[in-house]
mmCIF file of C-alpha atoms in Angstrom:
data_model
loop_
_atom_site.group_PDB
_atom_site.id
_atom_site.type_symbol
_atom_site.label_atom_id
_atom_site.label_comp_id
_atom_site.label_asym_id
_atom_site.label_seq_id
_atom_site.Cartn_x
_atom_site.Cartn_y
_atom_site.Cartn_z
ATOM 1 C CA ASN A 1421 -7.463 2.604 6.556
ATOM 2 C CA ALA A 1422 -4.548 3.798 9.234
ATOM 3 C CA GLY A 1423 -4.305 7.075 7.422
ATOM 4 C CA VAL A 1424 -0.934 8.822 7.900
ATOM 5 C CA THR A 1425 1.622 7.071 10.345
ATOM 6 C CA GLN A 1426 4.748 8.233 11.970
ATOM 7 C CA THR A 1427 7.393 6.546 13.671
ATOM 8 C CA PRO A 1428 9.088 7.237 16.284
ATOM 9 C CA LYS A 1429 6.794 9.483 18.458
ATOM 10 C CA PHE A 1430 9.415 10.643 20.664
ATOM 11 C CA ARG A 1431 13.306 10.729 20.233
ATOM 12 C CA ILE A 1432 16.104 12.374 22.033
ATOM 13 C CA LEU A 1433 19.298 13.010 19.798
ATOM 14 C CA LYS A 1434 22.471 14.306 20.717
ATOM 15 C CA ILE A 1435 24.257 17.132 18.778
ATOM 16 C CA GLY A 1436 25.770 15.906 15.681
ATOM 17 C CA GLN A 1437 23.792 12.579 15.427
ATOM 18 C CA SER A 1438 21.833 11.827 12.484
ATOM 19 C CA MET A 1439 18.193 9.879 12.265
ATOM 20 C CA THR A 1440 15.564 9.161 9.948
ATOM 21 C CA LEU A 1441 11.653 10.168 10.611
ATOM 22 C CA GLN A 1442 9.345 7.580 9.119
ATOM 23 C CA CYS A 1443 6.125 8.322 7.289
ATOM 24 C CA THR A 1444 3.720 6.097 5.727
ATOM 25 C CA GLN A 1445 0.395 6.675 4.327
ATOM 26 C CA ASP A 1446 -2.093 4.172 3.128
ATOM 27 C CA MET A 1447 -4.697 6.492 1.129
ATOM 28 C CA ASN A 1448 -2.765 6.422 -1.887
ATOM 29 C CA HIS A 1449 -2.228 9.995 -1.937
ATOM 30 C CA ASN A 1450 0.095 11.383 -4.392
ATOM 31 C CA TYR A 1451 1.303 14.310 -2.412
ATOM 32 C CA MET A 1452 3.090 14.233 0.836
ATOM 33 C CA TYR A 1453 4.648 16.809 3.046
ATOM 34 C CA TRP A 1454 6.899 17.381 5.975
ATOM 35 C CA TYR A 1455 6.252 20.002 8.425
ATOM 36 C CA ARG A 1456 7.914 21.289 11.797
ATOM 37 C CA GLN A 1457 5.991 22.985 14.453
ATOM 38 C CA ASP A 1458 7.957 25.017 16.975
ATOM 39 C CA PRO A 1459 6.293 26.008 20.366
ATOM 40 C CA GLY A 1460 3.347 28.585 20.176
ATOM 41 C CA MET A 1461 3.930 28.875 16.262
ATOM 42 C CA GLY A 1462 2.138 27.368 12.962
ATOM 43 C CA LEU A 1463 3.655 24.702 10.860
ATOM 44 C CA LYS A 1464 6.562 25.642 8.526
ATOM 45 C CA LEU A 1465 7.081 23.376 5.241
ATOM 46 C CA ILE A 1466 10.355 21.561 5.030
ATOM 47 C CA TYR A 1467 9.963 19.507 2.046
ATOM 48 C CA TYR A 1468 7.238 18.125 -0.086
ATOM 49 C CA SER A 1469 6.651 15.617 -2.797
ATOM 50 C CA VAL A 1470 4.268 15.151 -5.548
ATOM 51 C CA GLY A 1471 4.879 11.653 -6.257
ATOM 52 C CA ALA A 1472 7.313 8.830 -6.290
ATOM 53 C CA GLY A 1473 10.715 10.273 -7.285
ATOM 54 C CA ILE A 1474 9.672 13.744 -7.127
ATOM 55 C CA THR A 1475 10.609 16.018 -4.017
ATOM 56 C CA ASP A 1476 11.272 19.744 -3.506
ATOM 57 C CA LYS A 1477 12.041 22.014 -0.905
ATOM 58 C CA GLY A 1478 9.807 23.979 1.213
ATOM 59 C CA GLU A 1479 10.301 27.035 3.424
ATOM 60 C CA VAL A 1480 12.779 25.737 5.914
ATOM 61 C CA PRO A 1481 14.897 22.767 4.087
ATOM 62 C CA ASN A 1482 18.165 23.315 5.601
ATOM 63 C CA GLY A 1483 19.731 20.400 7.597
ATOM 64 C CA TYR A 1484 17.294 18.132 6.206
ATOM 65 C CA ASN A 1485 16.571 15.771 3.296
ATOM 66 C CA VAL A 1486 13.923 13.454 1.822
ATOM 67 C CA SER A 1487 13.394 10.662 -0.892
ATOM 68 C CA ARG A 1488 10.080 9.356 -2.155
ATOM 69 C CA SER A 1489 10.888 5.904 -3.809
ATOM 70 C CA THR A 1490 7.331 4.677 -3.419
ATOM 71 C CA THR A 1491 3.815 6.362 -2.951
ATOM 72 C CA GLU A 1492 3.366 5.351 0.510
ATOM 73 C CA ASP A 1493 6.525 6.348 2.084
ATOM 74 C CA PHE A 1494 8.169 9.579 2.571
ATOM 75 C CA PRO A 1495 11.002 9.377 5.084
ATOM 76 C CA LEU A 1496 12.845 12.795 6.513
ATOM 77 C CA ARG A 1497 16.377 12.399 7.037
ATOM 78 C CA LEU A 1498 18.235 14.939 9.625
ATOM 79 C CA GLU A 1499 21.833 15.155 9.207
ATOM 80 C CA LEU A 1500 23.968 16.525 11.959
ATOM 81 C CA ALA A 1501 21.213 17.204 14.448
ATOM 82 C CA ALA A 1502 21.558 20.887 15.931
ATOM 83 C CA PRO A 1503 19.596 22.135 19.069
ATOM 84 C CA SER A 1504 17.748 24.529 16.329
ATOM 85 C CA GLN A 1505 16.123 21.375 15.059
ATOM 86 C CA THR A 1506 14.170 20.593 18.293
ATOM 87 C CA SER A 1507 10.587 20.739 17.362
ATOM 88 C CA VAL A 1508 7.332 18.536 16.629
ATOM 89 C CA TYR A 1509 7.630 17.052 13.125
ATOM 90 C CA PHE A 1510 4.373 16.555 11.206
ATOM 91 C CA CYS A 1511 3.939 14.478 7.925
ATOM 92 C CA ALA A 1512 0.800 14.932 6.033
ATOM 93 C CA SER A 1513 -0.612 13.896 2.718
ATOM 94 C CA SER A 1514 -3.248 14.930 0.178
ATOM 95 C CA THR A 1515 -4.788 13.953 -2.939
ATOM 96 C CA PRO A 1516 -4.659 16.504 -5.980
ATOM 97 C CA GLY A 1517 -8.084 17.929 -6.967
ATOM 98 C CA LEU A 1518 -9.530 21.073 -8.439
ATOM 99 C CA ALA A 1519 -9.458 22.818 -5.155
ATOM 100 C CA GLY A 1520 -8.020 20.408 -2.914
ATOM 101 C CA GLU A 1521 -9.712 19.209 0.078
ATOM 102 C CA GLY A 1522 -6.776 19.757 2.551
ATOM 103 C CA GLN A 1523 -4.080 17.605 4.107
ATOM 104 C CA TYR A 1524 -4.552 14.621 6.459
ATOM 105 C CA PHE A 1525 -1.792 14.895 9.335
ATOM 106 C CA GLY A 1526 0.037 12.017 10.891
ATOM 107 C CA PRO A 1527 0.452 12.030 14.773
ATOM 108 C CA GLY A 1528 3.640 13.805 14.642
ATOM 109 C CA THR A 1529 7.190 13.163 16.102
ATOM 110 C CA ARG A 1530 8.477 15.225 19.174
ATOM 111 C CA LEU A 1531 12.506 15.595 18.759
ATOM 112 C CA THR A 1532 14.784 17.038 21.296
ATOM 113 C CA VAL A 1533 18.320 17.689 20.283
ATOM 114 C CA THR A 1534 20.738 18.402 23.382
ATOM 115 C CA GLN B 1127 6.840 35.687 1.374
ATOM 116 C CA LYS B 1128 3.411 34.738 1.649
ATOM 117 C CA GLU B 1129 2.131 35.277 5.055
ATOM 118 C CA VAL B 1130 -0.924 34.508 7.033
ATOM 119 C CA GLU B 1131 -1.990 36.350 10.160
ATOM 120 C CA GLN B 1132 -4.003 35.417 13.250
ATOM 121 C CA ASN B 1133 -4.807 36.799 16.664
ATOM 122 C CA SER B 1134 -2.945 34.432 19.087
ATOM 123 C CA GLY B 1135 -5.558 34.724 21.675
ATOM 124 C CA PRO B 1136 -6.586 33.349 23.848
ATOM 125 C CA LEU B 1137 -10.166 33.987 22.829
ATOM 126 C CA SER B 1138 -12.565 33.338 25.821
ATOM 127 C CA VAL B 1139 -16.213 32.534 25.276
ATOM 128 C CA PRO B 1140 -18.988 31.052 27.455
ATOM 129 C CA GLU B 1141 -20.468 27.694 26.791
ATOM 130 C CA GLY B 1142 -23.301 28.095 24.192
ATOM 131 C CA ALA B 1143 -21.810 31.379 22.580
ATOM 132 C CA ILE B 1144 -20.466 31.884 19.288
ATOM 133 C CA ALA B 1145 -17.010 32.015 18.794
ATOM 134 C CA SER B 1146 -15.342 34.223 15.882
ATOM 135 C CA LEU B 1147 -11.973 33.438 14.559
ATOM 136 C CA ASN B 1148 -10.138 35.575 11.975
ATOM 137 C CA CYS B 1149 -7.500 35.332 9.635
ATOM 138 C CA THR B 1150 -5.785 37.576 6.903
ATOM 139 C CA TYR B 1151 -3.700 36.522 4.091
ATOM 140 C CA SER B 1152 -1.122 38.439 2.157
ATOM 141 C CA ASP B 1153 -1.265 36.544 -1.604
ATOM 142 C CA ARG B 1154 -3.939 38.078 -3.388
ATOM 143 C CA GLY B 1155 -3.647 35.009 -5.870
ATOM 144 C CA SER B 1156 -4.505 32.374 -3.109
ATOM 145 C CA GLN B 1157 -7.511 29.878 -4.094
ATOM 146 C CA SER B 1158 -8.179 27.638 -1.372
ATOM 147 C CA PHE B 1159 -8.564 28.364 2.347
ATOM 148 C CA PHE B 1160 -8.539 25.831 5.309
ATOM 149 C CA TRP B 1161 -9.389 25.601 9.057
ATOM 150 C CA TYR B 1162 -7.722 23.106 11.240
ATOM 151 C CA ARG B 1163 -8.238 22.414 14.854
ATOM 152 C CA GLN B 1164 -5.315 21.272 16.937
ATOM 153 C CA TYR B 1165 -5.625 19.905 20.669
ATOM 154 C CA SER B 1166 -2.603 20.104 22.874
ATOM 155 C CA GLY B 1167 0.061 17.842 21.918
ATOM 156 C CA LYS B 1168 -1.953 16.375 18.828
ATOM 157 C CA SER B 1169 -1.971 16.880 15.282
ATOM 158 C CA PRO B 1170 -3.925 19.251 13.312
ATOM 159 C CA GLU B 1171 -7.363 18.017 12.126
ATOM 160 C CA LEU B 1172 -9.265 19.640 8.963
ATOM 161 C CA ILE B 1173 -12.398 21.271 10.126
ATOM 162 C CA MET B 1174 -13.377 23.210 6.818
ATOM 163 C CA PHE B 1175 -12.212 24.275 3.536
ATOM 164 C CA ILE B 1176 -13.593 26.891 1.344
ATOM 165 C CA TYR B 1177 -12.624 28.546 -2.263
ATOM 166 C CA SER B 1178 -15.617 30.893 -2.842
ATOM 167 C CA ASN B 1179 -16.526 34.105 -1.596
ATOM 168 C CA GLY B 1180 -19.409 33.808 0.984
ATOM 169 C CA ASP B 1181 -20.152 31.424 3.444
ATOM 170 C CA LYS B 1182 -19.858 27.609 3.852
ATOM 171 C CA GLU B 1183 -21.593 25.767 6.597
ATOM 172 C CA ASP B 1184 -20.942 22.374 8.110
ATOM 173 C CA GLY B 1185 -22.811 21.694 11.215
ATOM 174 C CA ARG B 1186 -21.920 24.186 14.069
ATOM 175 C CA PHE B 1187 -19.097 25.536 11.955
ATOM 176 C CA THR B 1188 -19.225 28.352 9.318
ATOM 177 C CA ALA B 1189 -16.366 29.483 7.449
ATOM 178 C CA GLN B 1190 -16.457 32.800 5.573
ATOM 179 C CA LEU B 1191 -14.327 34.074 2.791
ATOM 180 C CA ASN B 1192 -13.881 37.733 1.386
ATOM 181 C CA LYS B 1193 -11.184 37.513 -1.181
ATOM 182 C CA ALA B 1194 -11.413 41.386 -1.804
ATOM 183 C CA SER B 1195 -10.441 42.001 1.727
ATOM 184 C CA GLN B 1196 -8.198 38.834 1.721
ATOM 185 C CA TYR B 1197 -9.965 37.841 5.115
ATOM 186 C CA VAL B 1198 -11.341 34.367 6.040
ATOM 187 C CA SER B 1199 -12.956 33.664 9.128
ATOM 188 C CA LEU B 1200 -14.424 30.663 11.250
ATOM 189 C CA LEU B 1201 -17.766 30.848 13.238
ATOM 190 C CA ILE B 1202 -18.527 28.014 15.970
ATOM 191 C CA ARG B 1203 -22.005 28.382 17.061
ATOM 192 C CA ASP B 1204 -23.058 26.977 20.335
ATOM 193 C CA SER B 1205 -19.454 26.513 21.540
ATOM 194 C CA GLN B 1206 -18.789 23.465 23.776
ATOM 195 C CA PRO B 1207 -15.790 23.156 26.077
ATOM 196 C CA SER B 1208 -14.729 20.344 23.878
ATOM 197 C CA ASP B 1209 -14.131 23.121 21.235
ATOM 198 C CA SER B 1210 -11.267 24.507 23.214
ATOM 199 C CA ALA B 1211 -8.312 24.124 20.985
ATOM 200 C CA THR B 1212 -5.889 26.093 18.749
ATOM 201 C CA TYR B 1213 -7.360 26.816 15.407
ATOM 202 C CA LEU B 1214 -5.059 27.249 12.481
ATOM 203 C CA CYS B 1215 -5.713 29.008 9.326
ATOM 204 C CA ALA B 1216 -4.017 27.771 6.421
ATOM 205 C CA VAL B 1217 -3.864 28.958 2.753
ATOM 206 C CA SER B 1218 -3.003 26.776 -0.036
ATOM 207 C CA THR B 1219 -0.122 27.711 -2.884
ATOM 208 C CA GLY B 1220 0.884 25.525 -5.605
ATOM 209 C CA PHE B 1221 0.786 21.842 -5.245
ATOM 210 C CA GLN B 1222 -1.482 22.374 -2.476
ATOM 211 C CA LYS B 1223 1.371 23.317 -0.079
ATOM 212 C CA LEU B 1224 -0.080 25.181 2.900
ATOM 213 C CA VAL B 1225 1.000 28.415 4.457
ATOM 214 C CA PHE B 1226 -0.171 28.246 7.990
ATOM 215 C CA GLY B 1227 -0.995 31.304 10.475
ATOM 216 C CA THR B 1228 0.292 30.819 14.270
ATOM 217 C CA GLY B 1229 -3.084 30.017 15.473
ATOM 218 C CA THR B 1230 -5.831 31.202 17.793
ATOM 219 C CA ARG B 1231 -6.269 29.601 21.167
ATOM 220 C CA LEU B 1232 -9.931 29.090 21.859
ATOM 221 C CA LEU B 1233 -11.142 28.623 25.485
ATOM 222 C CA VAL B 1234 -14.585 27.891 26.091
ATOM 223 C CA SER B 1235 -15.835 27.997 29.753
ATOM 224 C CA PRO B 1236 -18.622 25.831 31.005
#
């Protein structure tokens, strides 16, 4: 199993450009998440999905969009990139359970908006 | 706003000592608690999860939970230089969404 994979690893965007961050998991997990991590900070939830066709906002959704057409894929779309979106983006997945056994993270995408 | 608080550190301990990392949370309804380790430039890696009051041990790691005091801790016994990393405390909300603390940086000196 590859686990959770993310592409690209690094990206530089100009202000106003758009891009899609890709996330795929091969663990058949129902739940998937997108976080951003700013330097010296914890992770903030952007969006999450509990299954194909079902998504919802997290703590910091403004400026982002998601879709979930399959169990495996959960892309994150940035529209009109702004310098405030410079961050490291992590995708994660988990499986529902009585208490949950935590989330498994992808390697991250380091995004710079200039 | 649900919050998770951690001392940012750094916490410095000598090799072989016990490292004690602490975390408090604001939501009394929280059920599940997690400790992640994050090396610089890498993604978080799950170390432990706990959801019952008391201690849970896994190798050199022990997680402790006190729901009455809204307090979670992680003890690392026989600390090694390879344990030097940032340790993130996280609390689960609905649909296993996690609220993270800002992390405690641990430095283990040889």
